[in-house]
CSV table of C-alpha atoms in Angstrom, one decimal:
chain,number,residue,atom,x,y,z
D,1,UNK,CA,-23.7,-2.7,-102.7
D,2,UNK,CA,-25.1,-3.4,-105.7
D,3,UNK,CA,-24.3,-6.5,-108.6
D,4,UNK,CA,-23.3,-5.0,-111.8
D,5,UNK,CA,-23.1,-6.3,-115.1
D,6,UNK,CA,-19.8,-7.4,-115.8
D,7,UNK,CA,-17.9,-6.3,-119.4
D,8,UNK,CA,-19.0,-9.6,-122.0
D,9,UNK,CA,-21.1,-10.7,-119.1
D,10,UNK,CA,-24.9,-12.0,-119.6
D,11,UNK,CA,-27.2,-9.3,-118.2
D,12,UNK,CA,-27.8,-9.3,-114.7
D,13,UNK,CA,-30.9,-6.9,-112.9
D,14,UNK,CA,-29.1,-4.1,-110.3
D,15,UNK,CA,-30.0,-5.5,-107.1
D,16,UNK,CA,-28.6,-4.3,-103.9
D,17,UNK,CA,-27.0,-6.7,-101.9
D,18,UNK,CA,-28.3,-8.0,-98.3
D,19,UNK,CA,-25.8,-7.8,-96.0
D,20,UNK,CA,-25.4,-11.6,-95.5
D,21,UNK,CA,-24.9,-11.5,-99.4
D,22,UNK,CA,-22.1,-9.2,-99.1
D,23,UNK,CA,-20.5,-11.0,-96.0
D,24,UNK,CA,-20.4,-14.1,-99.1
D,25,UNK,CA,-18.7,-11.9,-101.7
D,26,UNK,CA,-16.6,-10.4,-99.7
D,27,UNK,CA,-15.1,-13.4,-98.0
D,28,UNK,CA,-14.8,-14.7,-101.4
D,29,UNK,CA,-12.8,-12.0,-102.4
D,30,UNK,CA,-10.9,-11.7,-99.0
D,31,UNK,CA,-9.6,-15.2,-98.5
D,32,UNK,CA,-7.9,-15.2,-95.1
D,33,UNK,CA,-9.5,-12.8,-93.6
D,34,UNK,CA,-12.5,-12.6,-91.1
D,35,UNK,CA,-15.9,-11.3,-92.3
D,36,UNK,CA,-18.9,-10.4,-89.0
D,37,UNK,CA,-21.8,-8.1,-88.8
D,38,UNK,CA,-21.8,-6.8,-85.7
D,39,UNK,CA,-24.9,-4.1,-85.1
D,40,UNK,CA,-26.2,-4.8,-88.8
D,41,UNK,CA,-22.3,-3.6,-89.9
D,42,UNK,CA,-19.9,-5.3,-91.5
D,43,UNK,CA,-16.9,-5.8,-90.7
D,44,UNK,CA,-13.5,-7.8,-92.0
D,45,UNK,CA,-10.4,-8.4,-89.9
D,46,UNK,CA,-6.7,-9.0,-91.0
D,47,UNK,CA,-5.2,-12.4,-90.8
D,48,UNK,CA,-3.4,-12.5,-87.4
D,49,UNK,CA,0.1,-12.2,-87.4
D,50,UNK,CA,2.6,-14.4,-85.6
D,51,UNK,CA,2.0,-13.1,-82.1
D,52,UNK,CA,-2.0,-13.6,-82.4
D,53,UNK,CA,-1.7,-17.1,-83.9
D,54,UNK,CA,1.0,-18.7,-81.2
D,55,UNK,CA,-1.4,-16.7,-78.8
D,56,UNK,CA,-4.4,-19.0,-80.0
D,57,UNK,CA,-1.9,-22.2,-80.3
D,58,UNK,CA,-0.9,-21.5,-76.5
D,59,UNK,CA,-4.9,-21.5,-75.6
D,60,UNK,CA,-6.0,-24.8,-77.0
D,61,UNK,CA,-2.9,-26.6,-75.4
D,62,UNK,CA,-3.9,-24.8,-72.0
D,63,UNK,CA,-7.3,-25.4,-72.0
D,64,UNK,CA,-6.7,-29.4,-73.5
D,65,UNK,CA,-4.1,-29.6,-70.2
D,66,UNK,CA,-6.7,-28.4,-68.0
D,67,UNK,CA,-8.5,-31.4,-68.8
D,68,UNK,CA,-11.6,-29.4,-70.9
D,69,UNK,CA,-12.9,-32.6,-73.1
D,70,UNK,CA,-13.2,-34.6,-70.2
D,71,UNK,CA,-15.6,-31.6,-68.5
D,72,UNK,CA,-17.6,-32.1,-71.3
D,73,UNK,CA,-16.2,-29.2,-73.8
D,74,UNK,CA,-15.1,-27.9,-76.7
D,75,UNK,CA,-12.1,-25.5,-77.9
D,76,UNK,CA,-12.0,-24.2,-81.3
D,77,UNK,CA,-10.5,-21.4,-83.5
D,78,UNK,CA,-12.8,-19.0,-85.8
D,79,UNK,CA,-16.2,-20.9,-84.8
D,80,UNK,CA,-19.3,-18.6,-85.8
D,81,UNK,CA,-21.5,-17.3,-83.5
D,82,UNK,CA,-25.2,-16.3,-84.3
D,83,UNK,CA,-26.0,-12.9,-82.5
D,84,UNK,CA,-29.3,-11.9,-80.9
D,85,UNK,CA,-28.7,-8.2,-81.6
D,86,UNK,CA,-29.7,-7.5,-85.3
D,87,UNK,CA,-31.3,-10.3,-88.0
D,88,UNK,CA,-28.1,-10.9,-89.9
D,89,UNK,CA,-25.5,-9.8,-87.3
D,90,UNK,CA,-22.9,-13.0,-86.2
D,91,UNK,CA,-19.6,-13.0,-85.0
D,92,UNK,CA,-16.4,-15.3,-85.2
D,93,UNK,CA,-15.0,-15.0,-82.1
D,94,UNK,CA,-10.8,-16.0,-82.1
D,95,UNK,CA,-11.3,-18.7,-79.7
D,96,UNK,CA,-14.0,-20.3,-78.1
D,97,UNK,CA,-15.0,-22.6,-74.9
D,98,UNK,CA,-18.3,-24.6,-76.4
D,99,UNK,CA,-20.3,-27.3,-75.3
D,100,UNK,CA,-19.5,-30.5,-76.5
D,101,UNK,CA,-22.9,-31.1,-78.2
D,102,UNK,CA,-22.4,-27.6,-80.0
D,103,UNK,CA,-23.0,-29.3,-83.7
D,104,UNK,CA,-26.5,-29.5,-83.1
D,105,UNK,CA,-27.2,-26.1,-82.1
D,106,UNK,CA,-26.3,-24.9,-85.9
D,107,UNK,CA,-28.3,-22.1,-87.3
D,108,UNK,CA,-27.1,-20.6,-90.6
D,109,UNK,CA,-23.8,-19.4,-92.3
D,110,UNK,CA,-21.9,-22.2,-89.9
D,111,UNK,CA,-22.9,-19.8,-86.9
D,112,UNK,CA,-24.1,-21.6,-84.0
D,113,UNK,CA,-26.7,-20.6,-81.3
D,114,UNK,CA,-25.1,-18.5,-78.4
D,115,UNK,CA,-26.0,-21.0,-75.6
D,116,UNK,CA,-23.7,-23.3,-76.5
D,117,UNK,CA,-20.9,-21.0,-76.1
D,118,UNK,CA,-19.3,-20.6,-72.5
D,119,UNK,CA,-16.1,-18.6,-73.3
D,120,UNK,CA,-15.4,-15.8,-75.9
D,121,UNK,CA,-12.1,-15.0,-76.4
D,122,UNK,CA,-11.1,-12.2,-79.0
D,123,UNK,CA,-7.2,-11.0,-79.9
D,124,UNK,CA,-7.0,-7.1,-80.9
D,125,UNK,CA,-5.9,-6.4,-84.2
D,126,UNK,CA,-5.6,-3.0,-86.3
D,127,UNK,CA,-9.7,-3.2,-85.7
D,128,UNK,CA,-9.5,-3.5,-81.9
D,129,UNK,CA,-11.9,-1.2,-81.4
D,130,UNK,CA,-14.7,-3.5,-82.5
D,131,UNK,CA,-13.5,-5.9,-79.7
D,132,UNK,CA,-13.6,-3.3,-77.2
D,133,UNK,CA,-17.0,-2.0,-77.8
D,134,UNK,CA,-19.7,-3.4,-80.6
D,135,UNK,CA,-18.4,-7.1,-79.5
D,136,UNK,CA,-18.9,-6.4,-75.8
D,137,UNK,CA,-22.2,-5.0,-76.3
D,138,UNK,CA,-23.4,-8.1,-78.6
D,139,UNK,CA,-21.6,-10.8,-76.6
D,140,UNK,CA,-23.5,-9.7,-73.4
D,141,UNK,CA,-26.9,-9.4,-75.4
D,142,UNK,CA,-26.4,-13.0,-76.2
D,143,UNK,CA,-25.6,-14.2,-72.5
D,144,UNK,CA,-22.1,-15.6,-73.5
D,145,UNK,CA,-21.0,-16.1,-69.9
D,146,UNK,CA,-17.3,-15.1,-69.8
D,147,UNK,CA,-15.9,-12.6,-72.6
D,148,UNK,CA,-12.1,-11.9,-72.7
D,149,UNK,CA,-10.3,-9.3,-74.8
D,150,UNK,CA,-6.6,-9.9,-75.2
D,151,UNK,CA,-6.3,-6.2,-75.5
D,152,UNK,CA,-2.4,-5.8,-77.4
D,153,UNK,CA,-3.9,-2.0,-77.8
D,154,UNK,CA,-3.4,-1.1,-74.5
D,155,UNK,CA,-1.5,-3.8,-73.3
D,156,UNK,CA,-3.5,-5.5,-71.2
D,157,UNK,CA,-6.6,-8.3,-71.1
D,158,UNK,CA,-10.1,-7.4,-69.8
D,159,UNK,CA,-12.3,-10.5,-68.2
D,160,UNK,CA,-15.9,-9.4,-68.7
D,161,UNK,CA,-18.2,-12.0,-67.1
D,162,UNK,CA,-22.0,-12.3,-65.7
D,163,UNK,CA,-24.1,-10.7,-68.2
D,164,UNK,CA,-27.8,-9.3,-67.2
D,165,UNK,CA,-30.0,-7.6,-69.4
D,166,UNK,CA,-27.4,-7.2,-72.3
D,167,UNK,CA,-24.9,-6.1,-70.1
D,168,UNK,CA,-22.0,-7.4,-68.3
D,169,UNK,CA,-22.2,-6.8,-64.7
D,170,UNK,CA,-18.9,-7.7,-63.8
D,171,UNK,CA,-15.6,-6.1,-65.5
D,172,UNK,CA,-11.9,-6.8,-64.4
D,173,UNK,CA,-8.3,-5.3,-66.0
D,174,UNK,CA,-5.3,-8.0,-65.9
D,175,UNK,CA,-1.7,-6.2,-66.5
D,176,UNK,CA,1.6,-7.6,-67.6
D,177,UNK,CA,2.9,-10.0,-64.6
D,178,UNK,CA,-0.5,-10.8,-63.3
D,179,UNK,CA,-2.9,-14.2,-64.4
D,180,UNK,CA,-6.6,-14.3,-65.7
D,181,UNK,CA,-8.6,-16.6,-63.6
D,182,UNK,CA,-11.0,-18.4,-65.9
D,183,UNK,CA,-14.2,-18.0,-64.3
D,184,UNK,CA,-15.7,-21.3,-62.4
D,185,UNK,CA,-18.9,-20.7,-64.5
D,186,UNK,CA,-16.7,-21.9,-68.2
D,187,UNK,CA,-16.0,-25.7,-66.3
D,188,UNK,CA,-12.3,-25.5,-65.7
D,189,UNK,CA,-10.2,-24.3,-63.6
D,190,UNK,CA,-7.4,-22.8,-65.1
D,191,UNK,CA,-5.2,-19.4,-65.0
D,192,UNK,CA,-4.2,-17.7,-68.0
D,193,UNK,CA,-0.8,-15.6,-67.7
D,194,UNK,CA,-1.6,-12.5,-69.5
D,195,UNK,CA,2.1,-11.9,-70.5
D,196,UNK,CA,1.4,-15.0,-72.7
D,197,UNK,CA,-2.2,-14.1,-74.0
D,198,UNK,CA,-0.7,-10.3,-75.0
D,199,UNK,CA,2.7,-11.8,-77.2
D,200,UNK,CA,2.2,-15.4,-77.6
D,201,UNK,CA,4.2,-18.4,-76.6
């Protein structure tokens, strides 16, 4: 991308863009919506619909019930994560289990530092195959812990957990009818019904 001169405009020298300059314009331009690089590629998601947002609305009361501020945590909506995989790559995961102290872990573009971050938990929308694959691959390469995909693609929700050497080890598939065991390793104990997670509550 490049900046051009705009009609009546002052002059301004054709530089291309970085990419975390054209993350900026473009979520200028895209209000609502949801601007990563993931693998030095950007990307922008939708706004979520009504099934995705009473799907994140469901979380926070679940994990706040399962007693999570008292275990010394954090649940949030749309926090940035800082990626290991590329200079400029960072992700904003739907929903997130963080440390409590995760403010002081900041590093740029109100991303924080991947250690802070116990829980991932991503919603499919009309991009859901960057959940499925670029996401998995970068989430592992930053040791998140535990990395859930609320796949409404195929119907279904896919715990990945344990990562080693930029890979997680450990993959389960949770169908309609069954429960997602959060793993001990996020700090409480809790089991998410996957009917829920897939159409909201």
């Amino acid at each position: 991308m490049c900046r051009h001169r705009a009609k009546g405009s002052a002059p301004v020298r054709n530089v291309p863009l970085t990419l975390s300059e054209a993350a900026d314009l473009l979520e200028q331009g895209l209000p609502g919506h949801r601007v990563e690089i993931l693998q030095g590629r950007l990307t922008v998601t939708p706004p979520p619909d009504g099934s995705h947002a009473l799907s994140l609305s469901w979380l926070v009361e679940a994990f706040a019930g399962a007693g999570a501020r008292k275990a010394g945590l954090r649940y949030v909506q749309g926090l940035g994560l800082w990626l290991p995989t590329r200079p400029d790559d960072f992700a904003i995961p739907d929903f997130s289990i963080v440390e409590a102290h995760f403010r002081d872990a900041l590093v740029r573009r109100s991303c924080y530092a991947p250690e802070v971050f116990r829980l991932v938990l991503e919603v499919t929308s009309s991009n859901w195959s960057d959940d499925l694959g670029p996401k998995v691959e970068s989430y592992a390469a930053a040791g998140v812990p535990v990395y859930v995909v609320v796949d409404r693609k195929h119907d279904e929700v896919l715990l990945h957990r344990d990562p080693e050497d930029g890979v997680y080890t450990r993959v389960e598939h949770f169908k309609r009818g069954s429960f997602v065991p959060v793993p001990e390793s996020v700090g409480v104990a809790l089991d998410l019904p996957v009917d829920t997670l897939l159409d909201g509550d």
